[in-house]
PDB file of C-alpha atoms in Angstrom:
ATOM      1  CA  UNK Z   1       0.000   0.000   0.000  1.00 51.00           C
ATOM      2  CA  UNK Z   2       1.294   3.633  -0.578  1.00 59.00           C
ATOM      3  CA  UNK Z   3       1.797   6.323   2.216  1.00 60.00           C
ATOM      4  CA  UNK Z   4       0.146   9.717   1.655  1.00 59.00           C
ATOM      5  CA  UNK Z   5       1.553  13.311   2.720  1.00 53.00           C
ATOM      6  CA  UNK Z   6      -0.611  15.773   1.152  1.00 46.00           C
ATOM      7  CA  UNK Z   7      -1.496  14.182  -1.681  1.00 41.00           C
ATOM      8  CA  UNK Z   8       1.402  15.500  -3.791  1.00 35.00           C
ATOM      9  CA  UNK Z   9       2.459  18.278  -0.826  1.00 35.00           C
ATOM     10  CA  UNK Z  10       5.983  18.213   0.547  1.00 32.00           C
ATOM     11  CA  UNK Z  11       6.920  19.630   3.590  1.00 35.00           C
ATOM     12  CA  UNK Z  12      10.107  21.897   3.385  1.00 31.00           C
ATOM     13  CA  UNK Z  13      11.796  19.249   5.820  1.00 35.00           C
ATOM     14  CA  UNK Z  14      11.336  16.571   3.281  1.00 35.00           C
ATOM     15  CA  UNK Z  15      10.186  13.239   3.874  1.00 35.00           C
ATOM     16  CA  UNK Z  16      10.006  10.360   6.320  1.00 36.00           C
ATOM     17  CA  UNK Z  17       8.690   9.072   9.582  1.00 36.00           C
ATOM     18  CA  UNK Z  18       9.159  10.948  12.501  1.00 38.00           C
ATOM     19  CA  UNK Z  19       9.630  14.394  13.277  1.00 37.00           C
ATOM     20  CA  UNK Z  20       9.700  17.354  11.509  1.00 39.00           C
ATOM     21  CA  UNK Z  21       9.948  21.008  11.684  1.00 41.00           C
ATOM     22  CA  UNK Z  22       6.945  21.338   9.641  1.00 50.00           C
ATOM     23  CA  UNK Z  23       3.914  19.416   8.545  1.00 60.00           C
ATOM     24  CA  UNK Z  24       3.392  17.432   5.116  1.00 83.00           C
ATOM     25  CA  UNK Z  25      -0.255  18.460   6.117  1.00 92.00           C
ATOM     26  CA  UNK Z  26      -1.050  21.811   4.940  1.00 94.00           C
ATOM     27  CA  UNK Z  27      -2.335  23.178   8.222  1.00 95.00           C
ATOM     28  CA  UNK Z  28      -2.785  26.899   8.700  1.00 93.00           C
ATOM     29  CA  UNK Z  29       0.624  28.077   9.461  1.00 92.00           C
ATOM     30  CA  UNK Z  30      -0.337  30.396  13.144  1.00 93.00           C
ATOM     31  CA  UNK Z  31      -1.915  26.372  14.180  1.00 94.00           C
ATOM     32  CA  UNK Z  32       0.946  24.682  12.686  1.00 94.00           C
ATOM     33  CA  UNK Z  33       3.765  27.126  15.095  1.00 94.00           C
ATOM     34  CA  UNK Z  34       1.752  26.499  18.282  1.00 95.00           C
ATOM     35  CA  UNK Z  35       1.226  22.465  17.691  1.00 95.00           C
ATOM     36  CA  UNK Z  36       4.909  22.203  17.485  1.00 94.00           C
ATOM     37  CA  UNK Z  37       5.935  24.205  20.199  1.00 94.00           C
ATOM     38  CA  UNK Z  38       2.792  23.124  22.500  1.00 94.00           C
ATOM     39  CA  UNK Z  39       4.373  20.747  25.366  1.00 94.00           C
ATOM     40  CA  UNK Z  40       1.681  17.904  25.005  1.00 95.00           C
ATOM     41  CA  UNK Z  41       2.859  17.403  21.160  1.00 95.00           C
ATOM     42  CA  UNK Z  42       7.073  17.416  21.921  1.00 94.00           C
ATOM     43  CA  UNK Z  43       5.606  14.574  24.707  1.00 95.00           C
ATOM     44  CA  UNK Z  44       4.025  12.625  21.854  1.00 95.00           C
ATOM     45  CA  UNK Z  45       6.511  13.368  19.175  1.00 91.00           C
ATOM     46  CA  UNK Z  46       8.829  10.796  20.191  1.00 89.00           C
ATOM     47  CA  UNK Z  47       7.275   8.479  22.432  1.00 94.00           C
ATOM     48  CA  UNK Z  48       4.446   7.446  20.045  1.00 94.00           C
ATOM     49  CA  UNK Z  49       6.330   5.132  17.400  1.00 92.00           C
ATOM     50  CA  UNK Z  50       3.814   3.238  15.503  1.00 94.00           C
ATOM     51  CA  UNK Z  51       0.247   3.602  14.080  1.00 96.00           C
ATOM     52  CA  UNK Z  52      -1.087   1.263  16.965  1.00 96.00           C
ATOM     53  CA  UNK Z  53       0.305   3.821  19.459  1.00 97.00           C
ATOM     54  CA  UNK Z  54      -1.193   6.975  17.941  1.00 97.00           C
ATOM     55  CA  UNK Z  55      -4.806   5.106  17.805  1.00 97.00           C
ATOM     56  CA  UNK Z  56      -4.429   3.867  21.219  1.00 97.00           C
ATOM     57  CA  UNK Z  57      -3.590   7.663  22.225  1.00 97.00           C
ATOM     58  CA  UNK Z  58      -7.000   8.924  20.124  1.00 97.00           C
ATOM     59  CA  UNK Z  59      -8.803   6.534  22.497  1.00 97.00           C
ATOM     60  CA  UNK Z  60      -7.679   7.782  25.847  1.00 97.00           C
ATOM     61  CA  UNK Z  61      -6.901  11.413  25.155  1.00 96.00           C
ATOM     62  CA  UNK Z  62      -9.464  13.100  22.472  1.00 97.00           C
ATOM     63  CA  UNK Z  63     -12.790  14.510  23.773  1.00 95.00           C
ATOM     64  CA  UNK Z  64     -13.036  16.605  20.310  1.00 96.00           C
ATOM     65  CA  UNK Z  65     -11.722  16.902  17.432  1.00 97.00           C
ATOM     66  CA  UNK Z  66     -11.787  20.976  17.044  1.00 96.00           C
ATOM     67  CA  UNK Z  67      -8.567  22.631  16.451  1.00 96.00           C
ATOM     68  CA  UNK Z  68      -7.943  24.437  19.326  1.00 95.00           C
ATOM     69  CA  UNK Z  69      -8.850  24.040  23.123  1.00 91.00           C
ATOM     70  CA  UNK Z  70     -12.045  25.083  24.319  1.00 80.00           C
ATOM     71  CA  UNK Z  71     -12.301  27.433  27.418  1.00 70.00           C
ATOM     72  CA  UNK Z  72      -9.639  29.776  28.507  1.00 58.00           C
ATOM     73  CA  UNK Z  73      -6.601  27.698  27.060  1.00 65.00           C
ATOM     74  CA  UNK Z  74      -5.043  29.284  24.421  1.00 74.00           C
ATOM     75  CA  UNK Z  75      -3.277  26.249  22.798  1.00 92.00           C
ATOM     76  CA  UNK Z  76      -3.929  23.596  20.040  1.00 96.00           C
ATOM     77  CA  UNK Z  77      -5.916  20.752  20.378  1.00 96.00           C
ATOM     78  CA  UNK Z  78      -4.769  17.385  21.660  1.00 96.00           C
ATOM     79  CA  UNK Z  79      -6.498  15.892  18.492  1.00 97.00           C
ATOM     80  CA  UNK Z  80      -4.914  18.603  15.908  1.00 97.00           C
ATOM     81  CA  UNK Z  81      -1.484  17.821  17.579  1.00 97.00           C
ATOM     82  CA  UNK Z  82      -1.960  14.024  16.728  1.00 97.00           C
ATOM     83  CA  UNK Z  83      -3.384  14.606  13.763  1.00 97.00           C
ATOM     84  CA  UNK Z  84       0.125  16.308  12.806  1.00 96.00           C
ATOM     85  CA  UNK Z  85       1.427  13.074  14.398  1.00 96.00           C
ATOM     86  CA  UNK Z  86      -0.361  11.261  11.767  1.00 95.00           C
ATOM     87  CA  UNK Z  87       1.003  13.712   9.211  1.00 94.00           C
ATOM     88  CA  UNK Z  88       4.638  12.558   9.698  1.00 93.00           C
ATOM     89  CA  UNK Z  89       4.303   9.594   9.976  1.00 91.00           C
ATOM     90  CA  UNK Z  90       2.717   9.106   6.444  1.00 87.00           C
ATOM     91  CA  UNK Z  91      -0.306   6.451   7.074  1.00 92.00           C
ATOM     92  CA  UNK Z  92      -0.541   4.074   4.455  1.00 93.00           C
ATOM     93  CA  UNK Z  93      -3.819   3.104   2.396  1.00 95.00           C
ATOM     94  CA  UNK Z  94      -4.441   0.296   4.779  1.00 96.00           C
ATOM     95  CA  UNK Z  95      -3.693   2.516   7.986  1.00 96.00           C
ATOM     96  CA  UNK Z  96      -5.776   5.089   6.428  1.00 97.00           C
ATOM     97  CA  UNK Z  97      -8.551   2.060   5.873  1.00 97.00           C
ATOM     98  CA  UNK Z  98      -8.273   0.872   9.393  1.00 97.00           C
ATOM     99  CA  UNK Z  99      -8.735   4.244  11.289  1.00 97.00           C
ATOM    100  CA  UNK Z 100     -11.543   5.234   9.072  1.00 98.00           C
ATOM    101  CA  UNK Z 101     -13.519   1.419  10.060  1.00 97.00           C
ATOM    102  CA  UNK Z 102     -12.100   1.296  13.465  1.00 97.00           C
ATOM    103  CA  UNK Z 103     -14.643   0.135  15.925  1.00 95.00           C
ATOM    104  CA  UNK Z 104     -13.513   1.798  19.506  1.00 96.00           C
ATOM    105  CA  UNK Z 105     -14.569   5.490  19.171  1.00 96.00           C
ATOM    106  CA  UNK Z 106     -15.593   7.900  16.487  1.00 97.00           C
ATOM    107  CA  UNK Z 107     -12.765  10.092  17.530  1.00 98.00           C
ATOM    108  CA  UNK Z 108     -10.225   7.568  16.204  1.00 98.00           C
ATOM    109  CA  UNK Z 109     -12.673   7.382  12.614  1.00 98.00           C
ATOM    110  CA  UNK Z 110     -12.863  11.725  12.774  1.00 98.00           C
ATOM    111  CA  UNK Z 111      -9.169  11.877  12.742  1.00 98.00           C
ATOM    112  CA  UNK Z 112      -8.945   9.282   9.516  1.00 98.00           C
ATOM    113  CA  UNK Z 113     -11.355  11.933   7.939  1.00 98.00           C
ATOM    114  CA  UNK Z 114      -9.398  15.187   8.749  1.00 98.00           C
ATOM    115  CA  UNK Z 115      -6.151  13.381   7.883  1.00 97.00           C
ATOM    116  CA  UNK Z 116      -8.262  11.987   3.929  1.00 97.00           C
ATOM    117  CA  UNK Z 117      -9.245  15.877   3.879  1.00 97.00           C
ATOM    118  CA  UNK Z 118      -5.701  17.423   4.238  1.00 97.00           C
ATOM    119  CA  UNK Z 119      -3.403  14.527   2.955  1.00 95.00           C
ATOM    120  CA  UNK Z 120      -5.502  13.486   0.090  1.00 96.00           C
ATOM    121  CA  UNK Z 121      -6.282  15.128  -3.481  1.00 95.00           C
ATOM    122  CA  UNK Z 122      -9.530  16.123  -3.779  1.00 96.00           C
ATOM    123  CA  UNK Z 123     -10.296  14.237  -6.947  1.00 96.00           C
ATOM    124  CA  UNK Z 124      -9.834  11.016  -4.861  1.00 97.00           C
ATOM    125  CA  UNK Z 125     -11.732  11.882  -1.722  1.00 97.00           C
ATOM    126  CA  UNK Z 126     -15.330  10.624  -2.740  1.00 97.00           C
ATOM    127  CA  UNK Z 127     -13.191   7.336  -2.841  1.00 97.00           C
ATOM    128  CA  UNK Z 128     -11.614   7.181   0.623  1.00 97.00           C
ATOM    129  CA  UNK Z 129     -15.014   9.085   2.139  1.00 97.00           C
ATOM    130  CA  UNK Z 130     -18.215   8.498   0.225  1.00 97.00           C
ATOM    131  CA  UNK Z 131     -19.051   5.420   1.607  1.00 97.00           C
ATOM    132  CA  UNK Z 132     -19.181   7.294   4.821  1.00 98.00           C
ATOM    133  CA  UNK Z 133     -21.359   9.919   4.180  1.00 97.00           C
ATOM    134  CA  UNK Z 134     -24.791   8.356   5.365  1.00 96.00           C
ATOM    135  CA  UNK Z 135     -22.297   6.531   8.390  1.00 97.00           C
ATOM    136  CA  UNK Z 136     -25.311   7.212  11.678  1.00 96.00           C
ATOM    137  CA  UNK Z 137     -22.560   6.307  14.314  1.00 97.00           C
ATOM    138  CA  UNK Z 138     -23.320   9.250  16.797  1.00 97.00           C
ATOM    139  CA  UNK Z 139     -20.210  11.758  17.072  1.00 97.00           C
ATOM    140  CA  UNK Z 140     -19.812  15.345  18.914  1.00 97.00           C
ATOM    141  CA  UNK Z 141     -17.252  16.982  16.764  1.00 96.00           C
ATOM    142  CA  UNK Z 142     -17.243  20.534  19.014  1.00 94.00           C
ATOM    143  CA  UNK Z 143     -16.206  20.748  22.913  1.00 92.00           C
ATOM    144  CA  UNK Z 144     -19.844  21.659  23.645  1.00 91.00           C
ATOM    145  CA  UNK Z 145     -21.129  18.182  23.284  1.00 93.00           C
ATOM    146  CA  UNK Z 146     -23.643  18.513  20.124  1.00 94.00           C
ATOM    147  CA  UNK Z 147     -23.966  14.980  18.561  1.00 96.00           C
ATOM    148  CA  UNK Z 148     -24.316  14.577  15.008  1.00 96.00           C
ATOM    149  CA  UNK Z 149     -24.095  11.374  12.965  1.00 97.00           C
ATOM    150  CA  UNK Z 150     -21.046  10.484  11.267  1.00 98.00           C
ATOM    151  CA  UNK Z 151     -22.566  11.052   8.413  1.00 97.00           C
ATOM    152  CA  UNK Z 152     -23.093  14.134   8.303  1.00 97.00           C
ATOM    153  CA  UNK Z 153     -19.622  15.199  10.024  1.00 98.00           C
ATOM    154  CA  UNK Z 154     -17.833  13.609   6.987  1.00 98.00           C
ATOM    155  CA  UNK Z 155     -20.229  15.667   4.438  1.00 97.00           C
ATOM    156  CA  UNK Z 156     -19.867  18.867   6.510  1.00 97.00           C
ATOM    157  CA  UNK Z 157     -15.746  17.914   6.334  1.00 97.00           C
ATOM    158  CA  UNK Z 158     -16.583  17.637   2.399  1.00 97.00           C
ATOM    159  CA  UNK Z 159     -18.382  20.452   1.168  1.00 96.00           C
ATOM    160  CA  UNK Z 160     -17.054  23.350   3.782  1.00 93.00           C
ATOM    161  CA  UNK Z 161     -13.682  24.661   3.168  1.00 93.00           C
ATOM    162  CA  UNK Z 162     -13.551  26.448   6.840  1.00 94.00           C
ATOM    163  CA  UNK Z 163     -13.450  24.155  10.046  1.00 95.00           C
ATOM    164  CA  UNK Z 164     -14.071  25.815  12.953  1.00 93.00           C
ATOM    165  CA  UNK Z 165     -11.318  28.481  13.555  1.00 91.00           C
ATOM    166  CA  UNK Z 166      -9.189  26.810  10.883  1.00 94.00           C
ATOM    167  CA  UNK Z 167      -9.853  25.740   7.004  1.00 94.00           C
ATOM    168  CA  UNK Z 168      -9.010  23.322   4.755  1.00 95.00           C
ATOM    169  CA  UNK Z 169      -7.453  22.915   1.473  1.00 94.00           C
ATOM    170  CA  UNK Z 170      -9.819  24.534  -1.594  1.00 94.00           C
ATOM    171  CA  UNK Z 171     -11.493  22.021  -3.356  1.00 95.00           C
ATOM    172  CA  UNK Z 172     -11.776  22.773  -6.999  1.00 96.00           C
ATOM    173  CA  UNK Z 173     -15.646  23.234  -7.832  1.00 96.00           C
ATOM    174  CA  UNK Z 174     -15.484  20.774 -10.473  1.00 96.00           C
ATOM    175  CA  UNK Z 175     -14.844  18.052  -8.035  1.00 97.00           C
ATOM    176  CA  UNK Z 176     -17.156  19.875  -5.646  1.00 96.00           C
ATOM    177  CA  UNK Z 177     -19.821  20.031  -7.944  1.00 97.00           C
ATOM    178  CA  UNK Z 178     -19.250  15.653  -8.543  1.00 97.00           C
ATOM    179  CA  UNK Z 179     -19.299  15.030  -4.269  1.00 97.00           C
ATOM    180  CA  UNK Z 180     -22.661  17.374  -4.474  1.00 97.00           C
ATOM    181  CA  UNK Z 181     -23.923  15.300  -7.624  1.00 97.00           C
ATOM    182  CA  UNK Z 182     -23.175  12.024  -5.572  1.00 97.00           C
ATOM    183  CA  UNK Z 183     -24.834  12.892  -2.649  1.00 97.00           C
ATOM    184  CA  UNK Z 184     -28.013  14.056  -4.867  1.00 97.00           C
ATOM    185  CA  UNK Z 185     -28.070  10.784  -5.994  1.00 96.00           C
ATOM    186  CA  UNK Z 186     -28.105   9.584  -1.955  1.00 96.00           C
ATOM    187  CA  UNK Z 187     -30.885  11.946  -1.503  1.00 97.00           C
ATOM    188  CA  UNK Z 188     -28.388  13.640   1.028  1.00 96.00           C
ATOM    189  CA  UNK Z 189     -27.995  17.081   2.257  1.00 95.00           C
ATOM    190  CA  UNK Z 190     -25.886  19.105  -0.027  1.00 95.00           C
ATOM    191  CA  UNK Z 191     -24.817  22.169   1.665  1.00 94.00           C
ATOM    192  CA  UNK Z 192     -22.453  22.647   4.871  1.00 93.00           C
ATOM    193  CA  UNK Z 193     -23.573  23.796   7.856  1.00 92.00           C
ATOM    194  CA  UNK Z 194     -20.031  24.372   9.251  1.00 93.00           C
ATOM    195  CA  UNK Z 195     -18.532  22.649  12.922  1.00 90.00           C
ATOM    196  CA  UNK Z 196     -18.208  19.471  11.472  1.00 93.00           C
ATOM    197  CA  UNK Z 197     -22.015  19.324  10.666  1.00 91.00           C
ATOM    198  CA  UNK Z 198     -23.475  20.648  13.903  1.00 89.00           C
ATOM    199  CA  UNK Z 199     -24.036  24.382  12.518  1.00 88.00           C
ATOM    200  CA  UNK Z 200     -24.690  27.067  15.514  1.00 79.00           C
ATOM    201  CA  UNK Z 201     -22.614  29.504  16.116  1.00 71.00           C
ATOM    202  CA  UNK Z 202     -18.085  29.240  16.897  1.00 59.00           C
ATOM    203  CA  UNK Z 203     -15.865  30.893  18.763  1.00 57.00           C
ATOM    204  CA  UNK Z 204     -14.936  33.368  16.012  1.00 54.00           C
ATOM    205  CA  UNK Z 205     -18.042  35.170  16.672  1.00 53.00           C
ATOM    206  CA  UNK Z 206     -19.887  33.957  13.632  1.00 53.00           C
ATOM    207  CA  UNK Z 207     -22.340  31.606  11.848  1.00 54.00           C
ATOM    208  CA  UNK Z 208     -20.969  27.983  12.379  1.00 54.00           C
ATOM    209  CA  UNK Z 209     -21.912  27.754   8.190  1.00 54.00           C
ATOM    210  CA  UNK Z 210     -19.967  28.135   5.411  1.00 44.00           C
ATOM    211  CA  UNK Z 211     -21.990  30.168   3.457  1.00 41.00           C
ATOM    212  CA  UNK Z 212     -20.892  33.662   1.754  1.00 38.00           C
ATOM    213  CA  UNK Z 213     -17.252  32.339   1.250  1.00 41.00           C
ATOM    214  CA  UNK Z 214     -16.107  34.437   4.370  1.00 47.00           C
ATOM    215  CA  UNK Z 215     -12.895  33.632   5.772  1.00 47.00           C
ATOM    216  CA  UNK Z 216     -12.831  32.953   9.770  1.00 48.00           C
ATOM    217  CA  UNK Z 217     -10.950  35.628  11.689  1.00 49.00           C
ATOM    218  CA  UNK Z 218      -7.292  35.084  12.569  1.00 48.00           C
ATOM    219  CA  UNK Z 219      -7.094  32.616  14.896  1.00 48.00           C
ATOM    220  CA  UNK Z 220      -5.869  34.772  17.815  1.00 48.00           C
ATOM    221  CA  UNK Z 221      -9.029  36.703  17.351  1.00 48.00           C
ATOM    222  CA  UNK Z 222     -11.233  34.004  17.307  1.00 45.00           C
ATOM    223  CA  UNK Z 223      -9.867  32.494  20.502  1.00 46.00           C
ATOM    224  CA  UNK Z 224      -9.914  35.982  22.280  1.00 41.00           C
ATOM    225  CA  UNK Z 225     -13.653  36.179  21.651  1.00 41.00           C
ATOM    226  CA  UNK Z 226     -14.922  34.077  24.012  1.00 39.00           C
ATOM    227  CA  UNK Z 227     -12.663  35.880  26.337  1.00 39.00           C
ATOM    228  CA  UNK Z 228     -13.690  39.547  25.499  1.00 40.00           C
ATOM    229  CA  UNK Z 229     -10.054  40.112  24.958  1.00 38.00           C
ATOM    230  CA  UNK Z 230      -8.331  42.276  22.089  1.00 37.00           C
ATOM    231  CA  UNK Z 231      -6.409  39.316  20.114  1.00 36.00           C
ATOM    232  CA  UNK Z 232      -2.719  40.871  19.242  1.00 38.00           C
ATOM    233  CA  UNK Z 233      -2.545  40.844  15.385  1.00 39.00           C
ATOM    234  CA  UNK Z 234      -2.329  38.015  13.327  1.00 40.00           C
ATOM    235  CA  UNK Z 235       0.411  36.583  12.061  1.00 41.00           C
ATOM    236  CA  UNK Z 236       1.770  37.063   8.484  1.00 39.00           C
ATOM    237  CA  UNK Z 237       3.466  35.239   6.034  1.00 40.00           C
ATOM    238  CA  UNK Z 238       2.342  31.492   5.087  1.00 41.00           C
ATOM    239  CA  UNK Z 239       3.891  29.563   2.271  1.00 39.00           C
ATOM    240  CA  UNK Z 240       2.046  28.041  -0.367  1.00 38.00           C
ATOM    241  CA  UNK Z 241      -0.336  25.194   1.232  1.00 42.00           C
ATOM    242  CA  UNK Z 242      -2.809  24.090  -1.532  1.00 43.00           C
ATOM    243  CA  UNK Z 243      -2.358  21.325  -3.802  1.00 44.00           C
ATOM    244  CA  UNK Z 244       0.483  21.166  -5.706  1.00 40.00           C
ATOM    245  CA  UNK Z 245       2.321  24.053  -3.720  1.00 39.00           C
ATOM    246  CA  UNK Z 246       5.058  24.140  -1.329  1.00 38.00           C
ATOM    247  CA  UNK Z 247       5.257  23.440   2.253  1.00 39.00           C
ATOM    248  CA  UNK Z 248       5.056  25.172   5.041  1.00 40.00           C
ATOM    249  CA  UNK Z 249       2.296  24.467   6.321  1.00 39.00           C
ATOM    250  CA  UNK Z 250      -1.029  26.723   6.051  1.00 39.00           C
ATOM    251  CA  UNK Z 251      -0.960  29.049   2.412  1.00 37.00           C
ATOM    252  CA  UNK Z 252      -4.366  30.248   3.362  1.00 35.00           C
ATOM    253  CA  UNK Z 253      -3.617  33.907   4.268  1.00 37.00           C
ATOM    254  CA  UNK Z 254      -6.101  36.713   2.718  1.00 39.00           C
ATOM    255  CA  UNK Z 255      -3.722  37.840   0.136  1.00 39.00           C
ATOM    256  CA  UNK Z 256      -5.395  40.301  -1.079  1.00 40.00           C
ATOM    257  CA  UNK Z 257      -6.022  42.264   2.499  1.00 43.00           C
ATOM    258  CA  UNK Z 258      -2.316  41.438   2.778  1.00 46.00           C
ATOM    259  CA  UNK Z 259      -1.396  43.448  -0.598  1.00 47.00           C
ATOM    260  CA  UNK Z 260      -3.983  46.343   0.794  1.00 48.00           C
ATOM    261  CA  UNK Z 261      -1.768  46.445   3.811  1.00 50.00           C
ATOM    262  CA  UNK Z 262       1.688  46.689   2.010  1.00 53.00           C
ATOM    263  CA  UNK Z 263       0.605  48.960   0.041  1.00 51.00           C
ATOM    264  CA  UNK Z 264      -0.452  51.226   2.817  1.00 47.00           C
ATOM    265  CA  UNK Z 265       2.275  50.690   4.229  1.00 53.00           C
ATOM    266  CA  UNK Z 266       4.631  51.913   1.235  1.00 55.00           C
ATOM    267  CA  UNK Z 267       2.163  54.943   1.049  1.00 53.00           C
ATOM    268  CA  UNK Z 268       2.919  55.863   4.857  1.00 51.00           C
ATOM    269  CA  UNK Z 269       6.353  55.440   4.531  1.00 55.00           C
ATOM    270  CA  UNK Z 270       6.100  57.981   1.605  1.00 55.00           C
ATOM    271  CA  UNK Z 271       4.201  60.601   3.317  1.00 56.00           C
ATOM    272  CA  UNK Z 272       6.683  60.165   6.633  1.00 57.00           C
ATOM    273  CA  UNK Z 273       9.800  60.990   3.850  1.00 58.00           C
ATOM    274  CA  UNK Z 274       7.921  63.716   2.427  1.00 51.00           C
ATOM    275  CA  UNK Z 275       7.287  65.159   5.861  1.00 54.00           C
ATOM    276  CA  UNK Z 276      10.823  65.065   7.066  1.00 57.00           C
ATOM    277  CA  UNK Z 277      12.056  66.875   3.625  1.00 57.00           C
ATOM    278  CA  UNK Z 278       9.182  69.429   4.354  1.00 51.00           C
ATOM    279  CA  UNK Z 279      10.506  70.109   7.592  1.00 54.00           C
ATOM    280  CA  UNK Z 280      14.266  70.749   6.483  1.00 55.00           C
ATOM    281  CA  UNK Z 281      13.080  73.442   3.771  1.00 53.00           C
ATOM    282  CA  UNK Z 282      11.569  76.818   3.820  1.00 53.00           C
ATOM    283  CA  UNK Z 283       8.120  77.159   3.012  1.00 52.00           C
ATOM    284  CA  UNK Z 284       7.494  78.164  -0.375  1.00 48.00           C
ATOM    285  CA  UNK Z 285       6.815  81.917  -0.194  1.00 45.00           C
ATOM    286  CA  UNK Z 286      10.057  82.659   1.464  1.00 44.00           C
ATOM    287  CA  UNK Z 287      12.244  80.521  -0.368  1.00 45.00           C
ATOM    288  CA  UNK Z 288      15.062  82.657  -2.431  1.00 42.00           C
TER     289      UNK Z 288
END
């Protein structure tokens, strides 16, 4: 069976098991610095050496599979820091197979799906997660507890691009337009309702739903909310994530707002020179 890494994606570290300094997964890049210098994943990093172990951690340790702690914590979650685990590791097809089936919790199956949705190209997801999508094994994908079916967390992890306080990898709409025609033909829902298919409201201050193509906030914003804290700004920068790009990790930043703020930058730093060259001359109606 062949290993998957992001479906084509390299991390800038290269390949193998193990660690890494960065993820084959193309994780947001502001998640990817804080699972890899949170304490609980250098714990795991090492002392979890096989598949077995990493399933048998699932088991005892998730409670959710968000990507960040819920509550005051400001820290990734103990199931995003395995699922980068997962991500250097490389699982196999049969791995992959295995934790998707697996019998002992739906956390252990959720984590198979997020790792299919970030390690796999899109064209071939229908194959590793259609037969899934009508799955009525009860799951609560958020920290607060909401069940949904299995189901309809794999179809919300299909047709939304944004995951809680994080998102995914863009899925071309041609193939998007094929996983809606499929589940048509299930007599399915077709649209996302956003938190891994229970909807309601997240912790960046917004519908749960994916609807208008908004972006969630930065993610220290979104985790100050709850806290009625100003978040310190974002971080910038982000290599290419997507399929087909470069590592890194994440390649999801708002470009465009990013290009608005350079070049407002470049205009300040303008106005400050022409200031200061004001200043040294005369005004114009005494000059000589």
């Amino acid at each position: 069976a062949g290993s998957h890494a992001g479906g084509g994606l390299l991390s800038s570290s290269g390949g193998g098991s193990g660690s890494g300094s960065s993820s084959p997964l193309p994780l947001e890049r502001v998640l990817l610095t804080n699972i890899m210098s949170s304490s609980y994943f250098r714990g795991i990093e090492n002392s979890l050496a096989n598949w077995r172990e990493v399933v048998d951690e699932i088991y005892y340790s998730v409670e959710h599979v968000e990507p960040w702690m819920a509550g005051n914590t400001h820290g990734p979650s103990t199931a995003f820091c395995i699922l980068h685990k997962l991500g250097t590791m490389r699982m196999t097809d049969k791995q992959i197979a295995q934790t998707l089936d697996h019998p002992d919790s739906p956390y252990i199956r959720a984590l198979g799906v997020l790792y299919c949705r970030y390690a796999i190209p899109p064209r071939e997801l229908w194959d590793y997660l259609g037969k899934y999508v009508d799955d009525d094994e009860p799951i609560a994908p958020g920290a607060d507890g909401r069940e949904v079916t299995f189901g309809a967390y794999v179809r919300d992890v299909l047709l939304s691009m944004h995951y809680f306080e994080t998102i995914f990898p863009r899925i071309p709409l041609t193939v998007e337009q094929a996983i809606v025609a499929k589940l048509r033909e299930k007599r399915l829902p077709t649209e996302a309702v956003g938190n891994g298919g229970a909807g309601g409201r997240s912790r960046r201050g917004g519908d749960g739903a994916a609807g208008g193509g908004r972006r969630p906030q930065s993610v220290k914003q979104s985790l100050s909310v709850s806290m009625g804290r100003n978040a310190p700004p974002p971080q910038r920068g982000g290599g290419g994530g997507g399929y087909g790009g470069g590592g890194g990790g994440g390649g999801y930043n708002d470009h465009r707002r990013s290009d608005d703020r350079d070049r407002y930058d470049d205009r300040r730093r303008s106005d400050d020179r022409w200031r200061r060259e004001r200043s040294r001359s005369p005004p114009r109606h005494v000059r000589r």
